[in-house]
C-alpha positions as YAML, in Angstrom:
chain: A
units: angstrom
residues:
- id: 1
  name: MET
  ca: [122.20, 95.46, 111.64]
- id: 2
  name: LEU
  ca: [121.19, 96.45, 115.04]
- id: 3
  name: SER
  ca: [117.15, 96.31, 115.77]
- id: 4
  name: SER
  ca: [115.17, 96.63, 118.02]
- id: 5
  name: TYR
  ca: [112.24, 94.40, 119.22]
- id: 6
  name: ASP
  ca: [109.98, 93.89, 121.49]
- id: 7
  name: LEU
  ca: [110.24, 89.88, 121.32]
- id: 8
  name: LEU
  ca: [112.52, 87.49, 119.69]
- id: 9
  name: ILE
  ca: [110.78, 84.52, 118.41]
- id: 10
  name: VAL
  ca: [113.73, 81.43, 117.74]
- id: 11
  name: GLY
  ca: [112.46, 78.80, 114.81]
- id: 12
  name: ALA
  ca: [109.90, 79.30, 112.15]
- id: 13
  name: GLY
  ca: [108.46, 75.82, 112.04]
- id: 14
  name: VAL
  ca: [104.71, 75.22, 113.47]
- id: 15
  name: ALA
  ca: [104.69, 76.75, 116.67]
- id: 16
  name: GLY
  ca: [107.23, 80.02, 116.08]
- id: 17
  name: PRO
  ca: [104.77, 81.94, 113.43]
- id: 18
  name: ALA
  ca: [101.75, 80.46, 115.23]
- id: 19
  name: LEU
  ca: [103.00, 82.18, 118.37]
- id: 20
  name: ALA
  ca: [104.15, 85.83, 116.62]
- id: 21
  name: TYR
  ca: [100.20, 85.88, 115.19]
- id: 22
  name: ALA
  ca: [98.73, 85.53, 118.19]
- id: 23
  name: LEU
  ca: [100.75, 87.16, 120.25]
- id: 24
  name: SER
  ca: [100.74, 90.59, 116.87]
- id: 25
  name: THR
  ca: [97.51, 92.19, 118.75]
- id: 26
  name: LYS
  ca: [99.43, 91.97, 122.41]
- id: 27
  name: THR
  ca: [100.49, 95.80, 123.26]
- id: 28
  name: CYS
  ca: [103.84, 96.60, 125.29]
- id: 29
  name: ASN
  ca: [103.23, 98.20, 128.74]
- id: 30
  name: LYS
  ca: [105.41, 100.96, 128.29]
- id: 31
  name: ARG
  ca: [103.27, 102.19, 124.34]
- id: 32
  name: ASP
  ca: [99.97, 101.54, 123.08]
- id: 33
  name: ALA
  ca: [101.38, 99.43, 120.35]
- id: 34
  name: PRO
  ca: [101.29, 96.86, 118.80]
- id: 35
  name: LEU
  ca: [104.43, 94.33, 120.03]
- id: 36
  name: ARG
  ca: [107.49, 94.50, 116.84]
- id: 37
  name: ILE
  ca: [108.15, 91.12, 116.91]
- id: 38
  name: ALA
  ca: [110.95, 89.75, 115.46]
- id: 39
  name: LEU
  ca: [110.30, 85.66, 113.89]
- id: 40
  name: LEU
  ca: [114.17, 84.25, 113.83]
- id: 41
  name: GLU
  ca: [114.72, 81.00, 110.93]
- id: 42
  name: ARG
  ca: [117.38, 79.37, 109.90]
- id: 43
  name: SER
  ca: [116.59, 78.14, 106.30]
- id: 44
  name: LEU
  ca: [113.22, 79.97, 105.08]
- id: 45
  name: SER
  ca: [113.14, 77.19, 102.40]
- id: 46
  name: LYS
  ca: [110.48, 75.15, 102.29]
- id: 47
  name: PRO
  ca: [110.86, 71.38, 104.68]
- id: 48
  name: ASP
  ca: [111.87, 68.95, 101.57]
- id: 49
  name: ARG
  ca: [110.98, 66.37, 103.80]
- id: 50
  name: ILE
  ca: [109.38, 63.87, 103.87]
- id: 51
  name: VAL
  ca: [106.92, 63.73, 106.89]
- id: 52
  name: ALA
  ca: [102.69, 63.77, 106.77]
- id: 53
  name: GLU
  ca: [101.29, 65.92, 109.22]
- id: 54
  name: LEU
  ca: [98.65, 64.83, 111.31]
- id: 55
  name: LEU
  ca: [97.13, 67.84, 113.16]
- id: 56
  name: GLN
  ca: [94.96, 66.27, 116.18]
- id: 57
  name: PRO
  ca: [91.40, 68.00, 116.77]
- id: 58
  name: GLY
  ca: [92.33, 69.62, 119.57]
- id: 59
  name: GLY
  ca: [94.91, 71.45, 116.97]
- id: 60
  name: VAL
  ca: [92.89, 72.12, 114.52]
- id: 61
  name: THR
  ca: [90.46, 73.86, 117.08]
- id: 62
  name: ALA
  ca: [93.69, 75.76, 118.27]
- id: 63
  name: LEU
  ca: [94.47, 77.11, 114.77]
- id: 64
  name: LYS
  ca: [90.48, 78.22, 114.69]
- id: 65
  name: LYS
  ca: [91.16, 80.19, 118.10]
- id: 66
  name: LEU
  ca: [93.48, 81.73, 116.48]
- id: 67
  name: GLY
  ca: [92.55, 82.62, 113.11]
- id: 68
  name: LEU
  ca: [94.97, 80.34, 111.47]
- id: 69
  name: GLU
  ca: [92.45, 78.07, 110.03]
- id: 70
  name: SER
  ca: [92.69, 79.25, 106.36]
- id: 71
  name: CYS
  ca: [95.64, 78.17, 106.86]
- id: 72
  name: LEU
  ca: [94.64, 74.69, 106.74]
- id: 73
  name: GLY
  ca: [92.08, 74.52, 104.08]
- id: 74
  name: GLU
  ca: [95.11, 76.86, 101.45]
- id: 75
  name: LEU
  ca: [97.13, 72.53, 101.21]
- id: 76
  name: GLY
  ca: [94.48, 70.99, 100.37]
- id: 77
  name: SER
  ca: [94.17, 68.71, 103.91]
- id: 78
  name: VAL
  ca: [92.14, 66.33, 104.56]
- id: 79
  name: PRO
  ca: [89.68, 65.82, 106.82]
- id: 80
  name: LEU
  ca: [89.61, 62.68, 109.29]
- id: 81
  name: LEU
  ca: [86.78, 61.76, 111.55]
- id: 82
  name: GLY
  ca: [88.74, 58.98, 114.16]
- id: 83
  name: TYR
  ca: [91.49, 56.32, 113.49]
- id: 84
  name: HIS
  ca: [91.48, 52.54, 112.56]
- id: 85
  name: VAL
  ca: [93.91, 50.75, 113.82]
- id: 86
  name: MET
  ca: [94.33, 47.27, 112.65]
- id: 87
  name: ARG
  ca: [97.32, 44.67, 114.46]
- id: 88
  name: GLY
  ca: [97.17, 40.84, 112.39]
- id: 89
  name: GLU
  ca: [93.80, 40.58, 113.38]
- id: 90
  name: ASN
  ca: [92.39, 43.08, 115.51]
- id: 91
  name: ASP
  ca: [91.56, 46.00, 114.88]
- id: 92
  name: ILE
  ca: [89.68, 49.48, 116.99]
- id: 93
  name: CYS
  ca: [87.49, 51.78, 115.59]
- id: 94
  name: THR
  ca: [87.21, 54.37, 117.05]
- id: 95
  name: SER
  ca: [85.45, 58.36, 116.16]
- id: 96
  name: PHE
  ca: [86.47, 61.31, 117.40]
- id: 97
  name: PRO
  ca: [83.53, 63.66, 119.53]
- id: 98
  name: GLU
  ca: [80.49, 65.25, 116.89]
- id: 99
  name: GLY
  ca: [81.92, 68.47, 115.37]
- id: 100
  name: HIS
  ca: [85.96, 67.30, 115.75]
- id: 101
  name: VAL
  ca: [88.52, 66.18, 113.61]
- id: 102
  name: ALA
  ca: [92.13, 65.87, 112.40]
- id: 103
  name: GLN
  ca: [93.59, 67.22, 109.37]
- id: 104
  name: ALA
  ca: [95.98, 65.51, 107.57]
- id: 105
  name: PHE
  ca: [98.71, 67.73, 104.91]
- id: 106
  name: ASP
  ca: [101.85, 68.67, 103.90]
- id: 107
  name: ASN
  ca: [104.19, 69.59, 106.90]
- id: 108
  name: GLY
  ca: [106.13, 71.50, 104.47]
- id: 109
  name: ALA
  ca: [103.47, 73.21, 103.36]
- id: 110
  name: PHE
  ca: [101.68, 74.26, 106.01]
- id: 111
  name: ILE
  ca: [104.93, 75.40, 108.08]
- id: 112
  name: MET
  ca: [105.15, 77.70, 104.48]
- id: 113
  name: ALA
  ca: [101.15, 78.82, 104.77]
- id: 114
  name: LEU
  ca: [102.13, 79.59, 108.65]
- id: 115
  name: ARG
  ca: [104.94, 81.45, 107.83]
- id: 116
  name: ASP
  ca: [103.53, 83.32, 104.62]
- id: 117
  name: ARG
  ca: [100.11, 84.49, 107.82]
- id: 118
  name: ALA
  ca: [103.13, 85.50, 109.88]
- id: 119
  name: ARG
  ca: [104.32, 88.09, 107.11]
- id: 120
  name: GLN
  ca: [101.49, 90.19, 106.25]
- id: 121
  name: VAL
  ca: [101.46, 91.01, 109.32]
- id: 122
  name: PRO
  ca: [103.07, 94.93, 109.53]
- id: 123
  name: ASN
  ca: [104.64, 94.31, 112.89]
- id: 124
  name: ILE
  ca: [105.99, 91.04, 111.85]
- id: 125
  name: ASP
  ca: [109.53, 90.47, 111.17]
- id: 126
  name: VAL
  ca: [110.40, 87.42, 109.44]
- id: 127
  name: ILE
  ca: [114.22, 87.22, 109.02]
- id: 128
  name: GLU
  ca: [116.03, 84.72, 108.16]
- id: 129
  name: THR
  ca: [118.99, 84.31, 109.93]
- id: 130
  name: THR
  ca: [121.25, 82.24, 112.21]
- id: 131
  name: VAL
  ca: [120.88, 82.52, 115.50]
- id: 132
  name: THR
  ca: [124.47, 81.54, 117.35]
- id: 133
  name: SER
  ca: [124.66, 82.56, 121.42]
- id: 134
  name: LEU
  ca: [122.07, 84.10, 123.48]
- id: 135
  name: ILE
  ca: [122.44, 88.20, 125.11]
- id: 136
  name: GLU
  ca: [121.78, 87.64, 129.06]
- id: 137
  name: ASN
  ca: [121.41, 90.75, 131.40]
- id: 138
  name: LYS
  ca: [123.01, 88.22, 134.10]
- id: 139
  name: ASP
  ca: [121.51, 91.25, 136.93]
- id: 140
  name: ALA
  ca: [118.33, 90.28, 136.35]
- id: 141
  name: HIS
  ca: [118.19, 86.11, 134.62]
- id: 142
  name: ARG
  ca: [116.83, 86.93, 131.37]
- id: 143
  name: VAL
  ca: [116.98, 86.46, 128.16]
- id: 144
  name: ILE
  ca: [117.42, 90.32, 125.70]
- id: 145
  name: GLY
  ca: [119.00, 89.70, 122.67]
- id: 146
  name: VAL
  ca: [120.58, 87.22, 120.23]
- id: 147
  name: LEU
  ca: [123.72, 87.26, 118.29]
- id: 148
  name: ALA
  ca: [123.25, 85.22, 114.97]
- id: 149
  name: SER
  ca: [124.23, 85.66, 111.26]
- id: 150
  name: LYS
  ca: [123.32, 85.23, 107.82]
- id: 151
  name: ALA
  ca: [124.68, 82.60, 105.12]
- id: 152
  name: GLY
  ca: [127.57, 83.56, 104.62]
- id: 153
  name: GLY
  ca: [128.13, 87.16, 106.46]
- id: 154
  name: GLN
  ca: [129.29, 88.14, 109.70]
- id: 155
  name: PRO
  ca: [127.23, 88.76, 113.09]
- id: 156
  name: GLU
  ca: [125.06, 90.45, 114.25]
- id: 157
  name: SER
  ca: [122.71, 91.27, 117.41]
...
């Protein structure tokens, strides 16, 4: 399958779908149309790891700026107002600045919510494939594509 995209993003963990979503309204210099984006991920199944996620207040603010804060609400995330650290008989309590909260949630569910939001954008294709190598323009020192293969399939570019 030979497809043409303006942007390839390899990896649909936390950063990949957020980046694709953030860039989905940008236009290409050559035409007045949104960037055509391919978001490539080895496995689009829900990550099945025992991992709890804590998104610091700056990350929560970044999600709001990107318009992705609803991804947290869909998870039943738990707001955190600060830290209480204990070591032996000593403890320290600290609060985040007023108006700022962290959020705790299931990492796999958060990744799936981000991927779902990316899938809803018409100019983003979320593709399950394994990137096997880069295609480079040596003269320009730029990556211009990837070679990839689907599970049990032939290599694609």
